[in-house]
Amino acid sequence: MEFPVKTGNPAKVETACFVIPVYQEGELLPTAARLDDASEKLIGQLIERGDFDGRLGKVLLVPFAPGLGAERLLLVGLGKREKCREAAFRKALDAAFTALAELPVDDCAVAFTEVPLEGRGADWKARLVAEATHRALYRFDAFKAEKRPAPRLGRVTLLVGEDGEAAAAREGARIGDAVGQGVNFTRTLGNLPGNVCTPRYLAEQAEALGQASGGALAVEILDEEALEALGAHSLLSVGRGSEQPSRLIVMKYQGAEDPEEAPHVLVGKGITFDTGGISLKPGEAMDEMKFDMCGAASVFGTVKAVLGIRPKVNLVAIVAAAENMPDGRATKPGDIIKTLKGLSVEVLNTDAEGRLVLCDALTYAERFEPASVVDIATLTGACIIALGHHATGLLSNDDDLALDLLDAGEAAWDRAWHLPLWDEYQEQLDSNFADLANIGGRPAGTITAACFLSRFADKFPWAHLDIAGTAWTSGKQKGASGRPVGLLTQYLLDREADAVVETEAE
């Protein structure tokens, strides 16, 4: 996908389709006004006649564009000017590129960078254009006999009003292109069925990323024998009832100028299918438990985005992969297991398995002496009850890290919400027979799950992202969302920017 940037007279831009954002009421934006003048008031007439009213997300294809270099026009509604903020902007983009994906066009030109959004520059708007393009063009039909025709769109030209904005738009589009590819990679991994996407498959994907990186990504795979020797009995306990062997996948990217600079570590929950184990889940919607590895998928997607952007940071990505199945060898409620950290855990519910694989991965992260550790997991249904499907749950043992992640979420428009991690919640994990239990009862389920993980994250700044409500969509549009690749990538880009500021200060 190409995202060139152009300045100049929009009426002379030669393209198969010119996408023009229009408010529901009020004056046309500058590009739309210039195109309107050059086309004998075509756009104005369509609005006056009531053919197009600019409501948010509405589109109108005009198949001919007399007087213009464009073959056709696509009008896209921004809604009312005073209500056009980030969410509306993103909705308009999705509407535009969803329509473009169905058109027989190889290229288009868009004028979205001139839409005024407080605090958002041309770089941010160009980034969202690129991300929306990838989002709309995504198809997952590998298992269908009859496939939809692939979208033809291969080039999106971003028109900017001033030469001074061109460089910012190019950089924004470059980052958005990489993030969009990472998001779609995450979506594909999440959408794959559990009989294809197994722990071994995830390990193969890591190796493929390493081979394609030109040496930028080092990959290490720990199999069950290595995990047994290491003492990662908690991770192994989850996969004991499955025919699919568990894996700990480690990917290392060194982009910082100082190879010894402390890395930032991402840890992903990779339960490739979750039956609940002996604490078997209800049958309804159990097919969606293929999405229980979306935390791991988001780590893979972030690594792919990083390899596309090449920021000057050091990154370690760890994926704890297992399949949670019930059979004669499976862990039972009441069993006590020993973790890599040495703490014993009484397993009161085998369906609270994500924390059992993550705790060993968090302990493993200690060896890297990290600057920060962020784990990502579809961990608790309670997070959906608390936050619905809009915000990712965020809990942390470090307020500065939490604020950095919240800021990254706002910047990437992939937002999270900070929940408390107070000591008072820890006592819900008390066990009569082990150092702690793996569940703390129904009250504050998202918080007590994070409390469990916090016991294994006492050596570094750590944050937990619960994406149970944001990782996928149910119903007719069922599928993985690709979140929070945008947030995670932005967090790493911000750490690169912080390092530059610190270097200049010295």
XYZ file of C-alpha atoms in Angstrom:
506
model
C 0.000 0.000 0.000
C 1.343 3.439 -0.958
C 0.556 6.710 0.826
C 2.097 9.568 -1.173
C 1.571 13.171 -0.037
C 0.733 16.048 -2.389
C 0.178 19.794 -2.175
C -1.245 22.133 -4.791
C -4.489 22.666 -6.633
C -6.850 19.776 -5.794
C -8.829 20.287 -9.008
C -5.784 19.175 -11.005
C -5.082 16.019 -8.979
C -5.521 13.032 -11.276
C -7.090 10.141 -9.441
C -9.746 7.484 -9.874
C -11.656 8.859 -6.897
C -11.386 12.005 -4.796
C -12.704 11.595 -1.247
C -14.178 14.822 0.132
C -15.204 15.221 3.788
C -18.267 17.444 4.259
C -19.932 18.815 7.389
C -23.650 18.377 7.956
C -24.132 22.120 8.192
C -22.018 25.177 7.432
C -19.349 26.054 4.925
C -17.355 23.595 2.872
C -13.781 22.849 3.898
C -11.115 24.505 1.698
C -10.472 21.561 -0.634
C -14.172 20.873 -1.074
C -14.763 24.572 -1.812
C -12.042 24.643 -4.490
C -13.378 21.472 -6.093
C -16.881 22.923 -5.953
C -15.737 26.043 -7.804
C -13.882 24.022 -10.425
C -16.877 21.717 -11.057
C -19.497 24.451 -11.549
C -20.842 24.113 -7.984
C -21.486 20.375 -8.287
C -20.986 19.670 -4.575
C -23.059 22.651 -3.474
C -25.916 21.629 -5.778
C -25.952 18.089 -4.374
C -26.192 19.476 -0.857
C -28.838 22.082 -1.709
C -30.928 19.510 -3.524
C -30.839 17.178 -0.527
C -28.930 14.414 -2.306
C -26.294 14.585 0.437
C -26.687 16.038 3.918
C -23.281 15.391 5.531
C -24.563 13.219 8.371
C -21.759 11.376 10.128
C -20.681 8.277 8.256
C -22.940 8.842 5.247
C -21.339 8.533 1.804
C -22.396 9.514 -1.698
C -20.593 8.376 -4.825
C -20.667 10.850 -7.699
C -19.660 8.803 -10.767
C -18.577 11.808 -12.856
C -16.526 14.869 -11.938
C -16.703 17.460 -14.718
C -13.906 20.018 -14.682
C -11.758 17.985 -12.302
C -8.795 15.652 -12.657
C -10.681 13.030 -10.657
C -12.812 10.434 -12.438
C -15.356 10.303 -9.588
C -16.067 11.920 -6.239
C -16.935 10.294 -2.909
C -18.592 12.661 -0.431
C -18.257 11.590 3.206
C -20.248 13.055 6.074
C -18.425 14.431 9.119
C -21.607 15.253 11.020
C -22.027 18.588 12.740
C -18.899 20.736 12.917
C -19.068 21.316 16.678
C -19.329 17.558 17.330
C -16.603 16.477 14.936
C -13.880 15.168 17.225
C -11.598 12.116 17.154
C -14.303 9.448 17.336
C -16.372 11.100 14.602
C -13.267 11.581 12.450
C -12.444 7.880 12.743
C -16.025 6.891 11.929
C -15.967 9.037 8.806
C -12.690 7.448 7.725
C -14.086 3.955 8.188
C -17.179 4.839 6.163
C -15.059 6.283 3.361
C -12.635 3.392 3.050
C -15.308 0.757 3.441
C -16.988 2.298 0.392
C -13.690 2.601 -1.488
C -12.895 -1.058 -0.872
C -15.975 -1.987 -2.909
C -15.182 0.313 -5.849
C -13.218 -0.676 -8.981
C -10.472 1.861 -8.255
C -6.721 1.379 -7.932
C -6.048 4.735 -6.334
C -7.752 7.602 -4.551
C -6.946 11.027 -3.125
C -8.242 12.191 0.257
C -8.510 15.578 1.949
C -8.881 14.460 5.551
C -5.758 16.188 6.880
C -7.522 19.562 6.682
C -10.372 18.534 8.996
C -9.754 20.687 12.104
C -9.316 18.641 15.290
C -8.044 20.378 18.401
C -4.557 19.230 19.313
C -4.245 16.904 16.307
C -1.831 17.743 13.508
C -1.431 16.493 9.967
C 0.764 13.627 11.184
C -1.967 12.250 13.466
C -4.669 12.562 10.814
C -2.460 10.977 8.149
C -1.699 8.111 10.513
C -5.391 7.459 11.063
C -6.021 7.561 7.309
C -3.409 4.838 6.784
C -4.758 2.723 9.639
C -8.334 3.071 8.353
C -7.203 2.002 4.890
C -5.729 -1.246 6.179
C -8.719 -1.824 8.434
C -11.195 -1.494 5.548
C -9.205 -3.556 3.062
C -8.773 -6.473 5.478
C -10.311 -9.773 4.406
C -10.340 -13.112 6.211
C -11.669 -15.711 3.810
C -8.897 -18.311 3.702
C -11.323 -21.100 4.610
C -14.132 -20.143 2.207
C -14.632 -21.890 -1.108
C -16.060 -18.733 -2.685
C -13.968 -15.686 -1.919
C -14.974 -12.065 -2.346
C -12.970 -10.179 -4.978
C -9.957 -8.580 -3.347
C -10.091 -4.762 -3.140
C -8.132 -3.083 -5.918
C -7.130 -0.006 -3.960
C -3.353 0.189 -3.767
C -2.519 3.887 -3.420
C -4.010 6.579 -1.212
C -2.758 10.100 -1.905
C -2.990 12.473 1.040
C -3.612 16.047 -0.051
C -2.279 18.663 2.392
C -2.961 22.357 2.200
C 0.514 23.641 3.067
C 4.021 22.528 2.135
C 5.010 22.761 5.798
C 2.594 19.944 6.649
C 3.850 17.540 4.010
C 6.742 16.092 6.024
C 4.536 15.546 9.072
C 1.882 13.846 6.934
C 4.468 11.541 5.364
C 5.775 10.486 8.756
C 2.263 9.980 10.096
C 1.328 7.857 7.098
C 4.529 5.805 7.480
C 3.688 5.001 11.075
C 0.015 4.389 10.281
C 0.972 2.026 7.475
C 3.117 -0.051 9.839
C 0.525 -0.001 12.621
C -2.214 -0.949 10.161
C -0.212 -3.944 8.982
C 0.435 -4.933 12.587
C -3.250 -4.630 13.463
C -4.250 -6.830 10.542
C -1.618 -9.419 11.455
C -3.109 -9.501 14.943
C -6.611 -9.842 13.512
C -5.598 -12.777 11.341
C -3.942 -14.627 14.226
C -7.029 -14.032 16.348
C -9.446 -15.104 13.626
C -7.666 -18.363 12.852
C -9.425 -21.424 14.289
C -7.935 -23.271 17.221
C -7.161 -26.342 15.117
C -4.778 -24.197 13.036
C -3.479 -21.572 15.453
C -1.849 -23.744 18.110
C 1.102 -22.922 20.392
C 3.393 -24.518 17.833
C 1.839 -22.397 15.080
C 2.505 -19.237 17.081
C 6.116 -20.341 17.518
C 6.380 -20.808 13.751
C 4.990 -17.305 13.213
C 7.658 -15.877 15.504
C 10.359 -17.694 13.584
C 8.938 -16.406 10.303
C 9.008 -12.830 11.633
C 12.621 -13.319 12.653
C 13.618 -14.706 9.259
C 11.901 -11.848 7.416
C 13.439 -9.149 9.636
C 16.900 -9.201 8.088
C 18.492 -9.956 11.436
C 16.602 -7.275 13.370
C 14.592 -9.801 15.406
C 16.135 -12.655 17.371
C 13.764 -15.483 18.274
C 14.020 -18.175 20.938
C 11.429 -20.910 21.497
C 11.281 -22.786 24.801
C 9.547 -26.149 24.398
C 8.039 -28.216 27.211
C 11.329 -29.919 28.024
C 13.044 -26.547 28.378
C 10.142 -25.184 30.445
C 10.295 -28.210 32.754
C 14.032 -27.704 33.271
C 13.413 -24.009 33.883
C 10.764 -24.711 36.513
C 7.827 -23.054 34.717
C 5.358 -25.530 36.214
C 2.488 -23.048 36.300
C 2.575 -22.485 32.548
C 2.937 -26.213 31.950
C 0.023 -27.026 34.240
C -2.398 -25.201 31.935
C -1.502 -27.240 28.854
C -1.235 -30.582 30.616
C -4.676 -31.700 29.449
C -3.992 -30.912 25.796
C -2.376 -32.867 22.991
C -0.837 -29.568 21.863
C 2.491 -28.877 23.598
C 2.934 -25.530 25.334
C 5.552 -22.989 24.314
C 7.243 -19.877 25.681
C 8.124 -17.648 22.732
C 10.745 -14.908 23.120
C 11.420 -12.259 20.458
C 14.149 -9.643 20.896
C 14.484 -6.400 18.938
C 17.469 -4.138 19.578
C 16.935 -0.727 18.058
C 18.505 1.524 20.688
C 21.916 2.966 19.960
C 23.113 1.397 23.208
C 22.543 -2.372 22.953
C 22.758 -2.591 26.758
C 19.914 -0.124 27.269
C 17.222 -1.681 29.438
C 14.497 -3.119 27.198
C 10.767 -2.642 27.383
C 9.039 -6.001 27.659
C 5.632 -7.002 26.303
C 4.082 -10.224 27.605
C 1.104 -11.774 25.817
C -1.387 -14.380 26.987
C -1.518 -17.024 24.263
C -4.255 -19.486 25.209
C -4.956 -20.711 21.688
C -8.204 -22.310 22.809
C -9.837 -22.148 26.220
C -12.425 -24.751 27.135
C -12.078 -23.774 30.782
C -10.389 -27.092 31.480
C -12.024 -29.219 34.171
C -13.994 -26.084 35.165
C -15.653 -26.422 31.768
C -17.226 -23.348 30.148
C -20.848 -23.336 28.918
C -21.213 -24.393 25.295
C -22.777 -21.124 24.160
C -20.230 -18.952 22.360
C -17.379 -21.283 23.320
C -16.201 -20.990 19.708
C -15.105 -17.453 20.590
C -12.509 -18.889 22.955
C -10.191 -19.099 19.964
C -9.819 -15.381 20.676
C -8.270 -16.114 24.080
C -4.852 -15.689 22.492
C -5.531 -12.127 21.349
C -3.107 -10.779 23.959
C -0.379 -12.832 22.302
C -1.676 -11.804 18.880
C -1.372 -8.128 19.838
C 2.235 -8.710 20.877
C 2.927 -10.262 17.469
C 1.199 -7.346 15.750
C 3.203 -4.817 17.752
C 6.439 -6.592 16.858
C 5.442 -6.447 13.193
C 4.675 -2.723 13.502
C 8.005 -2.118 15.234
C 9.850 -3.935 12.467
C 8.113 -1.651 9.972
C 8.923 1.556 11.861
C 12.313 0.613 13.370
C 12.201 2.875 16.458
C 15.368 3.335 18.498
C 14.274 1.254 21.473
C 15.094 -2.183 22.797
C 12.123 -4.530 22.982
C 11.597 -8.044 24.307
C 8.304 -9.718 23.390
C 7.284 -12.811 25.340
C 4.316 -15.032 24.502
C 3.111 -17.712 26.904
C 1.249 -20.175 24.669
C -0.867 -23.130 25.752
C -4.186 -24.834 25.051
C -6.547 -25.339 27.996
C -8.326 -28.688 27.598
C -9.943 -31.245 29.943
C -8.623 -34.796 30.027
C -7.241 -37.274 32.550
C -3.978 -35.337 32.902
C -5.551 -31.905 33.217
C -5.111 -29.761 36.306
C -8.031 -30.168 38.730
C -9.673 -27.649 41.046
C -7.854 -27.924 44.360
C -4.515 -28.859 42.806
C -1.483 -26.947 44.053
C 1.217 -25.988 41.566
C 4.659 -24.424 41.919
C 5.442 -21.340 39.862
C 8.750 -20.316 38.317
C 9.050 -17.665 41.045
C 8.773 -20.345 43.732
C 5.332 -19.361 45.009
C 2.716 -22.089 45.307
C -0.766 -21.578 43.859
C -3.987 -23.350 44.797
C -6.005 -23.702 41.599
C -9.600 -23.101 42.630
C -10.854 -22.669 39.075
C -9.049 -24.052 36.020
C -10.821 -21.460 33.865
C -8.655 -18.800 35.507
C -5.743 -20.132 33.495
C -4.445 -16.977 31.813
C -2.852 -15.719 34.997
C -1.173 -19.111 35.441
C 0.719 -18.833 32.165
C 1.404 -15.120 32.576
C 2.893 -15.414 36.048
C 5.723 -17.622 34.793
C 6.262 -15.340 31.783
C 6.483 -12.325 34.098
C 9.039 -14.110 36.249
C 10.999 -14.986 33.120
C 11.021 -11.281 32.183
C 13.106 -10.491 35.282
C 16.253 -11.784 33.584
C 16.155 -8.909 31.096
C 16.286 -6.244 33.857
C 13.559 -4.353 31.991
C 12.768 -0.652 32.020
C 9.087 -1.599 31.965
C 6.881 -4.654 31.529
C 3.372 -4.603 30.072
C 1.288 -7.757 29.881
C -1.713 -8.002 27.593
C -4.468 -10.549 28.114
C -8.094 -11.402 27.510
C -8.159 -12.100 31.223
C -11.557 -11.491 32.832
C -15.197 -11.309 31.858
C -15.511 -8.891 34.766
C -13.637 -6.292 32.680
C -16.437 -6.398 30.107
C -18.983 -5.795 32.843
C -16.948 -2.857 34.170
C -15.900 -1.142 30.933
C -17.921 -2.679 28.129
C -16.289 -2.944 24.722
C -14.779 0.537 24.376
C -11.967 0.838 26.933
C -9.180 -1.575 27.776
C -8.686 -2.144 31.498
C -5.377 -0.881 32.880
C -3.825 -1.747 36.252
C -0.272 -1.033 37.325
C 2.193 -1.000 40.205
C 3.735 2.210 38.839
C 1.733 5.417 38.363
C 4.175 6.911 35.849
C 3.941 3.810 33.670
C 0.147 3.864 33.925
C 0.050 7.510 32.838
C 2.400 6.778 29.926
C 0.075 4.014 28.721
C -3.012 6.179 29.138
C -1.328 8.946 27.129
C -0.317 6.448 24.429
C -3.892 5.220 24.223
C -5.188 8.760 23.765
C -2.568 9.523 21.123
C -3.312 6.341 19.173
C -7.063 6.591 19.835
C -6.869 3.089 21.315
C -7.873 4.060 24.808
C -7.560 2.414 28.222
C -9.006 3.178 31.660
C -7.067 3.032 34.925
C -8.485 0.767 37.658
C -7.166 0.604 41.254
C -4.668 -1.975 42.455
C -4.934 -1.367 46.190
C -3.437 -3.670 48.807
C -6.898 -4.218 50.295
C -7.836 -6.387 47.307
C -4.876 -8.728 47.776
C -6.420 -10.573 50.725
C -9.116 -11.999 48.441
C -6.377 -14.283 47.070
C -5.560 -15.821 50.460
C -5.405 -19.625 50.483
C -5.495 -22.054 53.425
C -3.146 -24.439 51.630
C -0.826 -22.448 49.322
C 0.866 -19.067 49.048
C -2.110 -17.762 47.079
C -5.229 -18.886 45.214
C -5.729 -18.306 41.527
C -9.124 -16.583 41.985
C -10.457 -14.096 44.508
C -14.216 -14.519 44.181
C -16.719 -12.512 42.137
C -16.178 -9.024 43.631
C -13.644 -6.947 41.690
C -12.664 -9.879 39.478
C -10.559 -7.795 37.106
C -8.678 -6.207 39.994
C -7.988 -9.445 41.872
C -6.722 -11.033 38.647
C -4.241 -8.174 38.364
C -3.427 -8.561 42.060
C -2.438 -12.148 41.326
C -0.118 -11.020 38.514
C 1.350 -8.255 40.668
C 2.833 -10.901 43.000
C 5.092 -11.886 40.110
C 5.944 -8.342 38.988
C 7.692 -6.943 42.055
C 11.091 -6.452 40.399
C 10.152 -3.885 37.738
C 7.596 -1.234 36.713
C 4.663 -3.280 35.471
C 1.246 -2.742 33.945
C -1.526 -5.110 32.958
C -3.915 -4.515 30.062
C -7.139 -6.522 30.230
C -8.486 -6.630 26.671
C -11.356 -9.060 27.237
C -13.832 -6.422 26.085
C -11.822 -4.887 23.254
C -9.941 -7.730 21.561
C -12.812 -8.989 19.426
C -16.385 -8.337 18.349
C -19.206 -10.865 18.689
C -22.356 -11.271 16.628
C -22.789 -10.777 12.898
C -19.494 -8.893 12.578
C -17.587 -11.423 14.695
C -13.846 -11.068 14.442
C -10.663 -9.905 16.135
C -10.207 -6.126 16.433
C -6.409 -5.895 16.456
C -6.391 -3.856 19.670
C -4.268 -2.734 21.470
C -1.523 -2.736 18.812
C -1.969 1.014 18.301
C -1.592 1.760 22.008
C 1.448 -0.500 22.445
C 3.224 0.820 19.370
C 2.599 4.399 20.473
C 3.932 3.580 23.933
C 7.203 2.386 22.402
C 7.414 5.406 20.077
C 6.941 7.660 23.106
C 9.804 5.907 24.889
C 11.996 6.586 21.852
C 10.989 10.261 21.979
C 11.747 10.418 25.709
C 15.225 8.994 25.098
C 15.907 11.694 22.473
C 14.837 14.415 24.900
C 17.066 13.000 27.624
C 20.032 12.794 25.254
C 19.560 16.406 24.132
C 19.296 17.529 27.761
C 22.675 15.954 28.488
